[in-house]
mmCIF file of C-alpha atoms in Angstrom:
data_model
loop_
_atom_site.group_PDB
_atom_site.id
_atom_site.type_symbol
_atom_site.label_atom_id
_atom_site.label_comp_id
_atom_site.label_asym_id
_atom_site.label_seq_id
_atom_site.Cartn_x
_atom_site.Cartn_y
_atom_site.Cartn_z
ATOM 1 C CA MET A 1 -47.408 -65.986 22.767
ATOM 2 C CA GLY A 2 -46.801 -64.592 25.864
ATOM 3 C CA PHE A 3 -47.847 -60.829 27.142
ATOM 4 C CA VAL A 4 -47.644 -58.227 24.785
ATOM 5 C CA PHE A 5 -47.960 -54.424 25.456
ATOM 6 C CA ASP A 6 -50.642 -52.419 23.961
ATOM 7 C CA LYS A 7 -49.828 -50.029 21.092
ATOM 8 C CA LYS A 8 -49.848 -46.501 22.984
ATOM 9 C CA PRO A 9 -51.875 -43.774 21.588
ATOM 10 C CA THR A 10 -50.408 -40.866 19.882
ATOM 11 C CA ILE A 11 -51.453 -37.359 18.782
ATOM 12 C CA GLU A 12 -50.371 -35.492 15.922
ATOM 13 C CA ILE A 13 -48.605 -32.197 16.167
ATOM 14 C CA ASP A 14 -47.308 -30.336 12.989
ATOM 15 C CA GLY A 15 -47.619 -33.423 11.157
ATOM 16 C CA ARG A 16 -45.759 -35.709 13.528
ATOM 17 C CA LEU A 17 -47.129 -38.236 15.613
ATOM 18 C CA TYR A 18 -46.344 -38.312 19.379
ATOM 19 C CA GLU A 19 -47.096 -40.928 21.925
ATOM 20 C CA CYS A 20 -49.413 -39.414 24.329
ATOM 21 C CA ASP A 21 -50.705 -42.148 27.100
ATOM 22 C CA PRO A 22 -53.352 -40.869 29.019
ATOM 23 C CA THR A 23 -52.435 -43.606 31.736
ATOM 24 C CA ASP A 24 -48.672 -42.311 32.180
ATOM 25 C CA ILE A 25 -47.858 -41.259 35.789
ATOM 26 C CA ASN A 26 -46.092 -38.225 34.444
ATOM 27 C CA LEU A 27 -49.134 -37.344 32.205
ATOM 28 C CA ILE A 28 -51.714 -37.576 34.883
ATOM 29 C CA GLU A 29 -49.528 -35.364 37.281
ATOM 30 C CA GLY A 30 -49.486 -32.777 34.630
ATOM 31 C CA VAL A 31 -52.850 -33.116 33.706
ATOM 32 C CA SER A 32 -53.958 -32.852 37.795
ATOM 33 C CA GLN A 33 -51.339 -30.214 39.002
ATOM 34 C CA ASN A 34 -49.972 -28.199 35.767
ATOM 35 C CA TYR A 35 -52.834 -28.140 33.967
ATOM 36 C CA PRO A 36 -54.864 -26.174 36.394
ATOM 37 C CA LYS A 37 -52.076 -23.553 37.055
ATOM 38 C CA ILE A 38 -51.853 -23.267 33.191
ATOM 39 C CA LEU A 39 -55.570 -22.248 33.103
ATOM 40 C CA ALA A 40 -55.234 -19.679 36.309
ATOM 41 C CA LEU A 41 -52.029 -18.258 34.794
ATOM 42 C CA GLY A 42 -53.814 -17.715 31.267
ATOM 43 C CA ILE A 43 -56.897 -16.109 33.090
ATOM 44 C CA GLU A 44 -54.199 -13.757 35.191
ATOM 45 C CA PHE A 45 -52.203 -13.090 31.947
ATOM 46 C CA GLU A 46 -55.181 -11.907 29.865
ATOM 47 C CA GLU A 47 -56.591 -9.701 33.003
ATOM 48 C CA MET A 48 -52.874 -8.097 33.191
ATOM 49 C CA LYS A 49 -52.955 -7.363 29.501
ATOM 50 C CA LYS A 50 -56.246 -5.664 30.131
ATOM 51 C CA GLN A 51 -54.858 -3.406 32.460
ATOM 52 C CA LEU A 52 -52.220 -2.747 30.333
ATOM 53 C CA LEU A 53 -54.450 -0.966 27.720
ATOM 54 C CA ASP A 54 -55.867 1.227 30.655
ATOM 55 C CA THR A 55 -54.283 4.834 29.742
ATOM 56 C CA ARG A 56 -55.546 6.224 33.049
ATOM 57 C CA LYS A 57 -52.611 5.306 35.054
ATOM 58 C CA ASN A 58 -49.456 7.215 35.710
ATOM 59 C CA ALA A 59 -45.663 6.533 34.311
ATOM 60 C CA LYS A 60 -44.899 4.238 37.682
ATOM 61 C CA GLU A 61 -47.981 2.326 37.511
ATOM 62 C CA ILE A 62 -47.509 1.440 34.091
ATOM 63 C CA GLN A 63 -43.951 0.383 34.513
ATOM 64 C CA ALA A 64 -45.104 -1.944 37.342
ATOM 65 C CA ASN A 65 -47.782 -3.528 35.174
ATOM 66 C CA ASN A 66 -45.484 -4.031 32.383
ATOM 67 C CA GLU A 67 -43.389 -5.670 34.844
ATOM 68 C CA ALA A 68 -45.669 -7.936 36.078
ATOM 69 C CA PHE A 69 -46.922 -8.814 32.639
ATOM 70 C CA VAL A 70 -43.652 -9.946 31.432
ATOM 71 C CA GLN A 71 -43.178 -11.842 34.664
ATOM 72 C CA LYS A 72 -46.771 -13.532 34.257
ATOM 73 C CA ASN A 73 -45.758 -14.209 30.651
ATOM 74 C CA LYS A 74 -42.683 -16.283 31.783
ATOM 75 C CA GLU A 75 -44.359 -18.247 34.417
ATOM 76 C CA LEU A 76 -47.090 -19.295 31.956
ATOM 77 C CA LEU A 77 -44.740 -20.384 29.472
ATOM 78 C CA VAL A 78 -42.545 -22.157 31.950
ATOM 79 C CA GLU A 79 -45.842 -24.031 33.569
ATOM 80 C CA CYS A 80 -46.717 -24.994 29.868
ATOM 81 C CA GLN A 81 -43.314 -26.443 29.383
ATOM 82 C CA SER A 82 -43.612 -28.562 32.300
ATOM 83 C CA PHE A 83 -46.866 -29.905 31.283
ATOM 84 C CA ILE A 84 -45.732 -30.769 27.738
ATOM 85 C CA HIS A 85 -42.628 -32.236 29.229
ATOM 86 C CA GLY A 86 -44.834 -34.535 31.438
ATOM 87 C CA ALA A 87 -47.157 -35.201 28.431
ATOM 88 C CA LEU A 88 -44.817 -35.950 25.723
ATOM 89 C CA GLY A 89 -41.399 -35.898 27.090
ATOM 90 C CA VAL A 90 -38.644 -33.403 26.981
ATOM 91 C CA GLU A 91 -36.892 -34.637 23.867
ATOM 92 C CA GLU A 92 -40.408 -34.450 22.112
ATOM 93 C CA TYR A 93 -40.851 -30.848 23.323
ATOM 94 C CA ASN A 94 -37.505 -29.770 21.995
ATOM 95 C CA GLU A 95 -38.513 -30.958 18.786
ATOM 96 C CA ILE A 96 -41.809 -29.620 18.648
ATOM 97 C CA PHE A 97 -40.201 -26.262 19.601
ATOM 98 C CA ALA A 98 -36.547 -26.620 17.838
ATOM 99 C CA ASN A 99 -37.136 -23.693 15.351
ATOM 100 C CA ARG A 100 -39.366 -21.650 17.142
ATOM 101 C CA LYS A 101 -38.946 -18.610 19.352
ATOM 102 C CA PRO A 102 -40.695 -18.951 23.076
ATOM 103 C CA ASN A 103 -44.377 -17.811 22.858
ATOM 104 C CA SER A 104 -46.407 -18.513 25.880
ATOM 105 C CA VAL A 105 -49.747 -18.407 23.466
ATOM 106 C CA GLU A 106 -48.439 -21.203 21.135
ATOM 107 C CA HIS A 107 -47.426 -23.056 24.447
ATOM 108 C CA LEU A 108 -51.000 -22.622 25.944
ATOM 109 C CA LYS A 109 -52.673 -23.546 22.584
ATOM 110 C CA LEU A 110 -50.599 -26.769 22.502
ATOM 111 C CA CYS A 111 -51.641 -27.656 26.370
ATOM 112 C CA VAL A 112 -55.142 -27.204 25.409
ATOM 113 C CA TYR A 113 -54.902 -29.490 22.681
ATOM 114 C CA ILE A 114 -53.038 -32.331 24.319
ATOM 115 C CA PHE A 115 -55.300 -31.939 27.607
ATOM 116 C CA ASN A 116 -58.544 -32.277 25.015
ATOM 117 C CA GLU A 117 -56.941 -35.403 23.222
ATOM 118 C CA ILE A 118 -55.751 -36.709 26.596
ATOM 119 C CA MET A 119 -59.618 -36.596 27.984
ATOM 120 C CA LYS A 120 -61.048 -37.879 24.967
ATOM 121 C CA ASP A 121 -58.406 -41.023 24.822
ATOM 122 C CA ARG A 122 -58.867 -41.411 28.524
ATOM 123 C CA ALA A 123 -62.302 -41.758 28.527
ATOM 124 C CA LYS A 124 -62.239 -44.438 25.945
ATOM 125 C CA PHE A 125 -59.650 -46.290 27.841
ATOM 126 C CA VAL A 126 -61.667 -46.261 31.132
ATOM 127 C CA GLU A 127 -64.967 -47.406 29.517
ATOM 128 C CA GLU A 128 -62.905 -50.023 27.820
ATOM 129 C CA TYR A 129 -61.211 -51.655 30.943
ATOM 130 C CA ILE A 130 -64.020 -50.766 33.516
ATOM 131 C CA ASP A 131 -67.305 -52.249 33.762
ATOM 132 C CA LEU A 132 -69.515 -49.601 34.619
ATOM 133 C CA PRO A 133 -72.487 -50.485 36.572
ATOM 134 C CA GLU A 134 -75.865 -49.733 34.648
ATOM 135 C CA VAL A 135 -76.874 -46.829 37.125
ATOM 136 C CA ALA A 136 -73.554 -45.024 35.827
ATOM 137 C CA LYS A 137 -74.626 -45.202 32.281
ATOM 138 C CA GLY A 138 -78.063 -43.939 33.273
ATOM 139 C CA ASP A 139 -80.329 -46.861 33.100
ATOM 140 C CA ASN A 140 -82.859 -46.454 35.416
ATOM 141 C CA ASP A 141 -84.386 -49.619 34.898
ATOM 142 C CA ALA A 142 -81.565 -51.217 36.495
ATOM 143 C CA VAL A 143 -82.025 -49.160 39.720
ATOM 144 C CA ASN A 144 -85.650 -49.980 39.761
ATOM 145 C CA SER A 145 -85.096 -53.703 39.237
ATOM 146 C CA SER A 146 -82.673 -54.029 42.141
ATOM 147 C CA ALA A 147 -84.747 -51.911 44.503
ATOM 148 C CA GLU A 148 -87.545 -54.843 44.067
#
């Protein structure tokens, strides 16, 4: 028998399984580029939400804060969409959110879930295919015996 590709890992979202390969180039790009942006935008969004609740501001400040808040919400949603597209695919994204209104919180929660699953599976993959030296595994005896 010739070469056979390994079965790709999957994650479950709303009762459906989606391929989510931690070695996929688009997924790696999303994890390294989109995910840090998502976290930063999420923090900024929460800070802006706190500012909206500050009643000591005048009407002009409140309006400016509201507009900035709406814009930040859109930025967060777009960044989450990009991450999910890279992690799962555009068709899969459309299927997941087919009957849902745009919601940055749902998108953010899904991104965190996907990221956590990716990191869990990636660690398994790395351990399986890369022979780590005993030092990396925390075996101090290996260090002592090699120094003798």
